[in-house]
Coordinates of C-alpha atoms and ligand atoms in Angstrom, one line a residue:
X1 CA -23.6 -29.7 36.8
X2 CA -22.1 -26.5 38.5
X3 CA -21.0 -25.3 34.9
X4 CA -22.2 -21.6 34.6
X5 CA -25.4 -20.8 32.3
X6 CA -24.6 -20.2 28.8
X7 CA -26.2 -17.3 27.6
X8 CA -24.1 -16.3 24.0
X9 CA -26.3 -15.9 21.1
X10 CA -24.5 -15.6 18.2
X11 CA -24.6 -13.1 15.4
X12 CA -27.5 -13.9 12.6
X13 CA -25.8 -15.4 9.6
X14 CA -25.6 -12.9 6.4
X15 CA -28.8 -12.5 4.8
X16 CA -27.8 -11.1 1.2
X17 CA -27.1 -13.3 -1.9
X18 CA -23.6 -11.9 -2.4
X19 CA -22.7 -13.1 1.3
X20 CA -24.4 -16.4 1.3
X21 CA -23.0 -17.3 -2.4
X22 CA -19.4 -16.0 -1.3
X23 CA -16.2 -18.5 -2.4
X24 CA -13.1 -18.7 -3.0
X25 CA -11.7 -19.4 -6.5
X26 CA -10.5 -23.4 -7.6
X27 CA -7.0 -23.7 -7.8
X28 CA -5.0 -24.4 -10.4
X29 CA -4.7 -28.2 -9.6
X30 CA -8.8 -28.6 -9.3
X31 CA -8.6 -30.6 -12.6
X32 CA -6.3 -32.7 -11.4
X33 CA -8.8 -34.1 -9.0
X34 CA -10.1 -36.0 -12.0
X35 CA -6.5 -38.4 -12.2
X36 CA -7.4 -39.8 -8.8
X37 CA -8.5 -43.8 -9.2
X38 CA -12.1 -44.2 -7.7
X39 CA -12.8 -47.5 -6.2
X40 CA -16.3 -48.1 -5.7
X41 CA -17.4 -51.8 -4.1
X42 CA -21.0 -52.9 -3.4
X43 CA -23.6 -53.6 -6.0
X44 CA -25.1 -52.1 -8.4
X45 CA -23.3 -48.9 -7.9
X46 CA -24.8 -46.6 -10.6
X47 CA -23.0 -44.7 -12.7
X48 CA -21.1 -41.8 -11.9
X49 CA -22.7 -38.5 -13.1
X50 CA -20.0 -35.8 -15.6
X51 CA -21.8 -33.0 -14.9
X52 CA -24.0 -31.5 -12.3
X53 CA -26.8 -31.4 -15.4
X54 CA -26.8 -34.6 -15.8
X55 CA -29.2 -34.8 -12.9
X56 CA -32.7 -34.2 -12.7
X57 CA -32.5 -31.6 -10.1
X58 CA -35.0 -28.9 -9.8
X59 CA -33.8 -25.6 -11.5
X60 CA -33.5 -23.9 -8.6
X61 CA -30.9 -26.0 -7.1
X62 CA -29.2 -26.0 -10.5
X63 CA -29.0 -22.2 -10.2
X64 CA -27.8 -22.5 -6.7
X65 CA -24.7 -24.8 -7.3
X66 CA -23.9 -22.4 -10.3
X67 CA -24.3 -19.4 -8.2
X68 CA -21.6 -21.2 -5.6
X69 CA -19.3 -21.1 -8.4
X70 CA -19.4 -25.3 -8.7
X71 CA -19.2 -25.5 -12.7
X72 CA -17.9 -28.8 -12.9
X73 CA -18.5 -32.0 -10.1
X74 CA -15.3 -33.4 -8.1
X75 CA -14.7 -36.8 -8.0
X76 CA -16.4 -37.5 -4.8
X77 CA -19.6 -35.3 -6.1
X78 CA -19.6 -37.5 -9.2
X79 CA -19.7 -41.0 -7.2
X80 CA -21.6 -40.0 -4.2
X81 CA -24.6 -37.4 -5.9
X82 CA -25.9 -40.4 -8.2
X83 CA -25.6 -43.3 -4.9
X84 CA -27.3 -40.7 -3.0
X85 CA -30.0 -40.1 -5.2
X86 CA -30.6 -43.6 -5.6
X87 CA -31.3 -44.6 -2.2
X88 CA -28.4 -45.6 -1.1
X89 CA -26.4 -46.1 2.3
X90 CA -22.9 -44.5 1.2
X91 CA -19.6 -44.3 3.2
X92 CA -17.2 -41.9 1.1
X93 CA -13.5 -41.6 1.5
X94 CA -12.3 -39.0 0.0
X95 CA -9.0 -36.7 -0.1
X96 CA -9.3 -33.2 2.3
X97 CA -10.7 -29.9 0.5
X98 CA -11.9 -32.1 -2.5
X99 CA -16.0 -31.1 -1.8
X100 CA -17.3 -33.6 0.3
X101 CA -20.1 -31.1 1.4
X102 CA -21.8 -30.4 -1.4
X103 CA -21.4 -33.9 -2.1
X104 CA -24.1 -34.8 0.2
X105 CA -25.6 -31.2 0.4
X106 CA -27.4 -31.3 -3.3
X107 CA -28.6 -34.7 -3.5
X108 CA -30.0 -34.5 -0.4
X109 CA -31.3 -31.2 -1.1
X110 CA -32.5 -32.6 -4.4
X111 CA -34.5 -35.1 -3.2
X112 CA -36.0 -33.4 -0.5
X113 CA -37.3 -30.6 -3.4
X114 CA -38.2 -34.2 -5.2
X115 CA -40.6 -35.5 -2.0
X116 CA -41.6 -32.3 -0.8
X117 CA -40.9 -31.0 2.7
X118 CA -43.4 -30.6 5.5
X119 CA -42.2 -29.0 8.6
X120 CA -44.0 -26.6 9.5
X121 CA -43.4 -22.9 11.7
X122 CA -44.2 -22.5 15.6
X123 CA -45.2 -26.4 15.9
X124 CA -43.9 -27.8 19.6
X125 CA -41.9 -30.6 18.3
X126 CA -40.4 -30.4 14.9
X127 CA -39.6 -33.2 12.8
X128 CA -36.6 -32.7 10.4
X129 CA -36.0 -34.9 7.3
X130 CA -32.3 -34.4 7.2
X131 CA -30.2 -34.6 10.6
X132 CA -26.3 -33.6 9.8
X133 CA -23.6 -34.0 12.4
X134 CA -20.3 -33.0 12.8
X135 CA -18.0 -33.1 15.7
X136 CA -16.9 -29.4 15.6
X137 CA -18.8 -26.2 16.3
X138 CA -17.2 -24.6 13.8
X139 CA -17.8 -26.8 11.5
X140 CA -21.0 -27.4 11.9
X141 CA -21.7 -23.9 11.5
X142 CA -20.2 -23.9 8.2
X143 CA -22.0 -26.8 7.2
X144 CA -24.7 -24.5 7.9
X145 CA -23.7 -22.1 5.4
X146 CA -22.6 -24.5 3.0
X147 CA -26.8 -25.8 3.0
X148 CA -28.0 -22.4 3.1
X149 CA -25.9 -21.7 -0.5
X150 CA -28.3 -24.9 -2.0
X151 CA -31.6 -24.6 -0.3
X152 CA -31.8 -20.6 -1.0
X153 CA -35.0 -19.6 -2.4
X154 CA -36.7 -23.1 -1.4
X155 CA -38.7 -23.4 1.1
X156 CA -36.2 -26.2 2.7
X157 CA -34.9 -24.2 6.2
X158 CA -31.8 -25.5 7.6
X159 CA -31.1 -24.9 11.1
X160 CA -28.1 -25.2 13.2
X161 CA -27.6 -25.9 17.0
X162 CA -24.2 -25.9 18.2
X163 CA -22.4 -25.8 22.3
X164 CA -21.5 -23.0 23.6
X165 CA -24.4 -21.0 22.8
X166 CA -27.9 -20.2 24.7
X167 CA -29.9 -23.4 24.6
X168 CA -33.5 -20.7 24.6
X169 CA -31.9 -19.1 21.8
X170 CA -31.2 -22.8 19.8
X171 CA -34.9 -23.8 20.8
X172 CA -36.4 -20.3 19.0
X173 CA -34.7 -21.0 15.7
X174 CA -35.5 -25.2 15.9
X175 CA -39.5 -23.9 16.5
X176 CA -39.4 -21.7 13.7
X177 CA -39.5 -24.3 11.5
X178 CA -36.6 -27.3 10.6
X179 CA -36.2 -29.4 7.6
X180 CA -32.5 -29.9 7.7
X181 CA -30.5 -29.9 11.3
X182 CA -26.9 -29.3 11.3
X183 CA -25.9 -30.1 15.0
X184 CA -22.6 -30.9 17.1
X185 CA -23.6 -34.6 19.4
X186 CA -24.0 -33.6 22.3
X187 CA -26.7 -30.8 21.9
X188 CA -28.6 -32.6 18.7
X189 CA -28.7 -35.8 22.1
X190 CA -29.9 -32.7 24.1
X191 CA -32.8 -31.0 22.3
X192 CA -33.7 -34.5 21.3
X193 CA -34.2 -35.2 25.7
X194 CA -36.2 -31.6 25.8
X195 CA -38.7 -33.2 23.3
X196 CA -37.9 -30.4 20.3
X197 CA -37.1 -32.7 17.9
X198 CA -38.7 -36.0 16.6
X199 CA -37.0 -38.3 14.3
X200 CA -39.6 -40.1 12.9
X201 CA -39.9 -38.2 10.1
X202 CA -35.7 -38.3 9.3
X203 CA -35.0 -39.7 6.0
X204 CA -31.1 -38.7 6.3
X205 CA -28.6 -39.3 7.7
X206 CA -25.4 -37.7 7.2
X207 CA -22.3 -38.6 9.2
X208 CA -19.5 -35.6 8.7
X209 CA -16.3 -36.6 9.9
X210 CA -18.3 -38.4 12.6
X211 CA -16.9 -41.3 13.2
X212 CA -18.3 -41.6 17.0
X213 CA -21.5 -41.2 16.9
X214 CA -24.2 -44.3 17.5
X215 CA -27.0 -44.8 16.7
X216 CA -30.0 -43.2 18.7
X217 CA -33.1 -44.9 17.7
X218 CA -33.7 -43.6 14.0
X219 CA -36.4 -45.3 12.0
X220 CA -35.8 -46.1 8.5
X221 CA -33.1 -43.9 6.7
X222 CA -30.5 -43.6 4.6
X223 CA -27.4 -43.0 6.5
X224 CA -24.3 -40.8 4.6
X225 CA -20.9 -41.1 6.1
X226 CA -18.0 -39.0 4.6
X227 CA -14.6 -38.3 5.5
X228 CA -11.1 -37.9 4.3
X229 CA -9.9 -40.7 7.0
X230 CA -11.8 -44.5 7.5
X231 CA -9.0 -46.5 10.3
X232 CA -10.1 -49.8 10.0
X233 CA -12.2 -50.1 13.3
X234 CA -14.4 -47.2 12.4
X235 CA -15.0 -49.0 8.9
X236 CA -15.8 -52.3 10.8
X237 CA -18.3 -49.7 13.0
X238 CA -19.7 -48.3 10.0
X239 CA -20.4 -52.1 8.5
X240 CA -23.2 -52.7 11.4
X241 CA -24.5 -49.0 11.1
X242 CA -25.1 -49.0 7.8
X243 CA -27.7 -50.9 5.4
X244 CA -25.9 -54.3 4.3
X245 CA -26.3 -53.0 0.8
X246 CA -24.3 -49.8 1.2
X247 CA -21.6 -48.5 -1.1
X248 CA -18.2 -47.6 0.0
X249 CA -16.6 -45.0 -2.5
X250 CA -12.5 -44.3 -1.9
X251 CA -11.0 -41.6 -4.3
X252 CA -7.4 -41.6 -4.7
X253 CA -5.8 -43.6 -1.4
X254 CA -8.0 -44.0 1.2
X255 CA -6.9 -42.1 4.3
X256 CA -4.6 -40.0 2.4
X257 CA -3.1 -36.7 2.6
X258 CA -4.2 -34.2 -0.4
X259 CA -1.4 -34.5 -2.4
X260 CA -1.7 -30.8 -3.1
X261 CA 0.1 -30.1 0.3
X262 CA 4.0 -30.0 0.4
X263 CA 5.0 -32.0 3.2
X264 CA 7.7 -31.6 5.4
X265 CA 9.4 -33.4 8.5
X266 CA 11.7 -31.8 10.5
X267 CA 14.0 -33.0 13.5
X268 CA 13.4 -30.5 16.1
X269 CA 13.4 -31.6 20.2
X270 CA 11.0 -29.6 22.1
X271 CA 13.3 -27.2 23.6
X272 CA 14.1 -25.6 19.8
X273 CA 10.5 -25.8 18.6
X274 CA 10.1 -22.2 19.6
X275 CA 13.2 -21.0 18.2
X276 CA 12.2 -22.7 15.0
X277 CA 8.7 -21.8 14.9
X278 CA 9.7 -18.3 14.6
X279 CA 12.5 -18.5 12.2
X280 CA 9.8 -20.1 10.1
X281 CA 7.0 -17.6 10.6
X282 CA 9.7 -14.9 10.3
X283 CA 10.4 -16.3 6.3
X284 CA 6.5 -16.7 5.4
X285 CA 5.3 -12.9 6.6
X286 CA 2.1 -12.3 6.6
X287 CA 0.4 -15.5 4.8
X288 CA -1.9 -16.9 6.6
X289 CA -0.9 -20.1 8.6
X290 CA -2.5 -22.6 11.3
X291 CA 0.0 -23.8 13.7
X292 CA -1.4 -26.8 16.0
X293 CA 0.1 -28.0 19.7
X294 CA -1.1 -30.6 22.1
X295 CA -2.7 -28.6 25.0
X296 CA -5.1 -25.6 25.6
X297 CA -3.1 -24.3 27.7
X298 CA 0.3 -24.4 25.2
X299 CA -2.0 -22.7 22.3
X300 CA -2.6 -19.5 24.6
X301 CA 1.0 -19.7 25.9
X302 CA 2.4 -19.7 21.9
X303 CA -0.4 -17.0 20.8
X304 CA 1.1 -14.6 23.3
X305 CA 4.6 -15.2 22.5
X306 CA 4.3 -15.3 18.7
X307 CA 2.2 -11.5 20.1
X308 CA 5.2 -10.5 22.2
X309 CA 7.6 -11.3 19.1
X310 CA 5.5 -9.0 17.4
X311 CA 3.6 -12.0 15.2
X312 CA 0.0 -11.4 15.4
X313 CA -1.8 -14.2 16.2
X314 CA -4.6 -15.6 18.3
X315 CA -6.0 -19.0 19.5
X316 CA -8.5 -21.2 19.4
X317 CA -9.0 -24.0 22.0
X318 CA -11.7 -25.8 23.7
X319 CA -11.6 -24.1 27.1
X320 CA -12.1 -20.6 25.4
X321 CA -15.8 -19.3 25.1
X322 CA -17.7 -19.5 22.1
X323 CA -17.7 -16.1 21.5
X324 CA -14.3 -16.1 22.0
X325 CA -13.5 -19.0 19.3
X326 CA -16.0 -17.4 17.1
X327 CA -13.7 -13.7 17.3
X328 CA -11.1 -15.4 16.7
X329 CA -11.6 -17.5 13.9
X330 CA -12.9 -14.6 12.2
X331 CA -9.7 -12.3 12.6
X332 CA -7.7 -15.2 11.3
X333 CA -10.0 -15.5 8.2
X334 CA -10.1 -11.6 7.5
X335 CA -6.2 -11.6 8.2
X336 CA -6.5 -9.4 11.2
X337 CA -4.5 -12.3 12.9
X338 CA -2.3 -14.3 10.2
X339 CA -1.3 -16.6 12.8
X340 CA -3.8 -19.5 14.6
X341 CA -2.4 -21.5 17.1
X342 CA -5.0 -24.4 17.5
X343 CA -5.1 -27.7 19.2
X344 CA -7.0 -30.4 17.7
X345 CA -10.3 -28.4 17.6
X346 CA -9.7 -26.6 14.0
X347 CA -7.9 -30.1 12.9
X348 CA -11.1 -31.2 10.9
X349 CA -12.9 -30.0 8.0
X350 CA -12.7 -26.5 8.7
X351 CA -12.3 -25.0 5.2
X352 CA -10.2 -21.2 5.2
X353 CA -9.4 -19.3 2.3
X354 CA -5.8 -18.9 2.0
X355 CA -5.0 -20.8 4.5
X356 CA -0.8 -21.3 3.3
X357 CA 0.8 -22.8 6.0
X358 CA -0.1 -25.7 8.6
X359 CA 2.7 -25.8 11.0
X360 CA 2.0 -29.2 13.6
X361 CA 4.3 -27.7 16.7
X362 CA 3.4 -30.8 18.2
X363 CA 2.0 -33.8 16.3
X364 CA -0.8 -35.9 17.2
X365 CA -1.2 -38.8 18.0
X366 CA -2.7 -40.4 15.1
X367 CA -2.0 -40.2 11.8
X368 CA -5.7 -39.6 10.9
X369 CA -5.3 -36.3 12.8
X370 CA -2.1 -35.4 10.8
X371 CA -4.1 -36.6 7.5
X372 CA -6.9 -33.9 8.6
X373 CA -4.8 -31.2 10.0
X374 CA -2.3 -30.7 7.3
X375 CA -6.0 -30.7 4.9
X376 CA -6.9 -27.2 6.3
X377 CA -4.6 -26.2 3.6
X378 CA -3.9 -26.9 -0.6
X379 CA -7.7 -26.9 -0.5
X380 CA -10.2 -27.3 -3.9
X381 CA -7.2 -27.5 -6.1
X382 CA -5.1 -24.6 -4.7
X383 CA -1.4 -25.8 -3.0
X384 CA -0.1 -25.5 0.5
X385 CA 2.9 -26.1 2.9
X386 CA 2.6 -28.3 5.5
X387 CA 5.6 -28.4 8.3
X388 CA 6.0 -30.6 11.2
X389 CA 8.4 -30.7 14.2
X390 CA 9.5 -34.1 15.0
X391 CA 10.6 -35.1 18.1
X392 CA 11.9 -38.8 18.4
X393 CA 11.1 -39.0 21.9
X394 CA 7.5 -38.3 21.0
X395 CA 6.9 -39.3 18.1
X396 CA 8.3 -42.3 17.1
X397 CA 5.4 -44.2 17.0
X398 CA 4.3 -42.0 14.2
X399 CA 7.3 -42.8 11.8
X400 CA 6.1 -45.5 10.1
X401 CA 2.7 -44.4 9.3
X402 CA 4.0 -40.9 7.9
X403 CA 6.6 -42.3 6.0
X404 CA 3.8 -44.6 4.6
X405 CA 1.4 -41.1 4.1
X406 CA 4.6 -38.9 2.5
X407 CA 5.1 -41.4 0.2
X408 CA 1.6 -42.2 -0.9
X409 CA 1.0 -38.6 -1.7
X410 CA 4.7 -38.5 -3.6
X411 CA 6.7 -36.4 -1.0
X412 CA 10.1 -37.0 0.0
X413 CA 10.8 -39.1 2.5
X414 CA 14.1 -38.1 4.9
X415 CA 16.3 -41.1 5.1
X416 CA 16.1 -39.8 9.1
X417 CA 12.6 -40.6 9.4
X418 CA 13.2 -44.2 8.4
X419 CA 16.0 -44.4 10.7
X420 CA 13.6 -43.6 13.3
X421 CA 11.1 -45.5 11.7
X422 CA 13.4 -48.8 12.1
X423 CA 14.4 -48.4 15.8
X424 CA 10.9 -47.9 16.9
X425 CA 10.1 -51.5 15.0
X426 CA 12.6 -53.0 16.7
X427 CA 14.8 -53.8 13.7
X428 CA 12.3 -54.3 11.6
X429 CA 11.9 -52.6 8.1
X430 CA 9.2 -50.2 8.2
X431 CA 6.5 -51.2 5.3
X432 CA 6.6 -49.3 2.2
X433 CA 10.0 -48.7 2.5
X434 CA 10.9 -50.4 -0.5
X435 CA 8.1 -48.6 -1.8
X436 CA 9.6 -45.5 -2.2
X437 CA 13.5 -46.4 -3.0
X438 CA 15.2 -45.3 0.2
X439 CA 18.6 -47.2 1.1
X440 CA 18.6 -48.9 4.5
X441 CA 21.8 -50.1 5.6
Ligands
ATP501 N1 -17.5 -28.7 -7.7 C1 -16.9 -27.7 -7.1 N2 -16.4 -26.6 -7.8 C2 -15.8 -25.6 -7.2 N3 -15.6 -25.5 -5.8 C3 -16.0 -26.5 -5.1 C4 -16.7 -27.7 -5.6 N4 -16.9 -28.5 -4.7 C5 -16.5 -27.9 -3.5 N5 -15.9 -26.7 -3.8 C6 -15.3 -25.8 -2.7 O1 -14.1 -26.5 -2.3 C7 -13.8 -26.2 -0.9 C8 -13.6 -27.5 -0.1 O2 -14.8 -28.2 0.0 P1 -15.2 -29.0 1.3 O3 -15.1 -28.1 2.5 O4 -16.6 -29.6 1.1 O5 -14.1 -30.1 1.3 P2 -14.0 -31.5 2.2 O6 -13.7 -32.6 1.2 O7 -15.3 -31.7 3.0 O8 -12.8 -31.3 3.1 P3 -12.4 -31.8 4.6 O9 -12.0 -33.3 4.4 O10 -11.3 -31.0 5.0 O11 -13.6 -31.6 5.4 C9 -15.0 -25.4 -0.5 O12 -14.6 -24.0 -0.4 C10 -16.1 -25.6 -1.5 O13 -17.0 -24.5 -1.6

């Protein structure tokens, strides 16, 4: 590989309680999360759990989830903690920003304060009993955080080991002692080939978003898969991964958009998308909004002219540095830069305070990727705006399936879209048509 050395270390993650207990607050829909229908198939399910103290989890870990601010479970924490706990393989579908996290996070967590944990410092090959994977870097990292809220003041150490960043520096903080790994594929396959980690000793499994990843010789273990999005051919993936007696939990309608988010289609061609981009970002201020495109190379092109019309903002892209994408996320959190222009990189999981607006500049290809991207905002019961440009030519093929996703999350449905929606099916009616009341002539 002629790819230069990567030598980036990142900066330590914050040490005091306030910073590694810091949230942001529920919205006001968070109880709302409760009307969702949860479908739950497999046997012998047990029994959903009301509160978090209905557990028998260790009193630290209770103090923990109360220090994060978590009074009260969310649907997919009151399926998935008591499955977990029980053993069980688990696939859970569940709306974006609704807590999937933590919904693995403290059973796992629990149990592993249950069993005990034995990794030990400075020992040549360590031997985690939790391996979590994600297919972001940025995501990982705050999956990272998201552990270090539950395990502090245990003696559980989470460790994370992301691309991007010094592979000398990764190995010094796996040797130091790991219990639970949070790692991107391709370097959790990598320190795996150097000999730094053994999985004999993994007792779970958990899947995040990941819906490519195959399995690399575990032994026996209970394997976690969550997401907001299950196509059908992952699902048929996941039946051979998983244990034959695994339970598949769907809250609300699997694949679905958070129905928190305002959704709006607009006709615009590509050669107005700019024009329109600005007129929008010109109406919202300075609220904080995520606008996606297709390339790399378009995401740096619209960050510098959103800067040359005096809009700060900045990108974040896969051919940028890590450091870079690290900087940048960062001055779009703090609000130094109100504006990220992202491809497909910050479409999943990646949870923002105040994130207002999701603009898709371009859409993607796939629905699931709209389903995600438009979930960066109306997070943990708090609204949000999502806007997309529609371009016939383009996107045709998506008309059908977002007509289908506008309507399942009650959103309005322009009579355009199913216009659209018929030509590309040749004629046909596009399904859920009816569905929703629209005329066709
Ligand atoms: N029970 C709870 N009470 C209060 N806040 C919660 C609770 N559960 C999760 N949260 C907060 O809600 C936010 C969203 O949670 P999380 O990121 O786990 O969502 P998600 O379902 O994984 O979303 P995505 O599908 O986008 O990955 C986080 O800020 C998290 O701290």
């Amino acid at each position: 590989q002629n790819s230069p050395k990567v030598t980036y270390v990142p900066p330590p993650p914050p040490d005091d309680e306030q910073a590694i207990f810091a949230r942001y607050q529920t919205g006001m829909n968070f109880d709302k999360y409760d009307e969702n229908t949860v479908q739950v198939s497999g046997q012998d399910a047990p029994a959903p759990l009301m509160s978090f103290a209905d557990t028998n989890m260790c009193d630290t870990l209770t103090m923990n989830i109360s220090k994060a601010g978590y009074w009260k479970p969310t649907p997919v924490q009151k399926y998935s903690i008591p499955i977990i706990l029980a053993g069980r393989d688990l696939m859970a579908c569940a709306q974006t920003g609704s807590g999937k996290t933590a919904a693995f996070l403290v059973p796992v967590v629990a149990q592993m304060m249950r069993d005990g944990v034995t990794a030990s410092a400075f020992k040549e090959q360590q031997e985690p009993e939790c391996i979590i994977t994600a297919p972001t870097r940025e995501l990982i990292y705050q999956i990272f955080l998201e552990a270090r809220k539950f395990v502090y003041g245990t003696c559980i150490r989470p460790v994370v080991i992301y691309g991007g960043t010094q592979t000398s520096y990764l190995i010094r903080q796996v040797e130091q002692g790991c219990n639970i790994l949070c790692a991107t594929p391709g370097r959790l396959l990598d320190i795996i080939g150097r000999g730094k980690i053994g999985l004999h000793n993994v007792k779970y499994l958990v899947l995040d978003e990941a819906d490519r990843m195959l399995d690399m010789g575990f032994g026996k273990r209970q394997t976690l898969m969550f997401s907001a999005t299950f196509p059908e051919e992952v699902q048929r993936l996941a039946y051979e991964f998983l244990k034959t007696d695994f339970i598949f939990v769907v809250v609300g309608c699997a694949g679905g958009a958070c129905s928190d988010v305002q959704q709006n289609i607009l006709q615009v061609s590509q050669y107005f998308k700019r024009d329109k981009l600005i007129e929008i970002l010109h109406s919202t201020g300075n609220e904080r909004t995520l606008v996606f495109v297709d390339t790399k190379k378009k995401a740096d092109f619209i960050a510098c002219f959103l800067c040359q019309e005096n809009i700060p903002a900045t990108s974040i892209h896969g051919d940028r540095e890590q450091r870079e994408r690290e900087i940048a996320l960062g001055d779009f959190r703090s609000g130094r830069r109100p504006v990220l222009v992202a491809t497909s990189v910050a479409a999943r999981g990646l949870d923002i305070e105040n994130v207002q607006h999701v603009i898709n500049f371009d859409l993607p290809s796939t629905i699931e990727e709209y389903v995600h991207r438009i979930g960066r905002t109306g997070r943990c019961g708090n609204t949000g705006k999502a806007v997309a440009f529609f371009d016939k030519y383009s996107d045709g093929h998506l008309a059908q399936p977002l007509i289908k996703v506008l309507s399942d999350a009650q959103q309005k449905v322009p009579f355009w879209l199913t216009e659209v929606a018929f030509q590309t099916e040749g004629g046909r009616l596009p399904v859920n048509t009816q569905k929703v009341g629209l005329e066709i002539n």
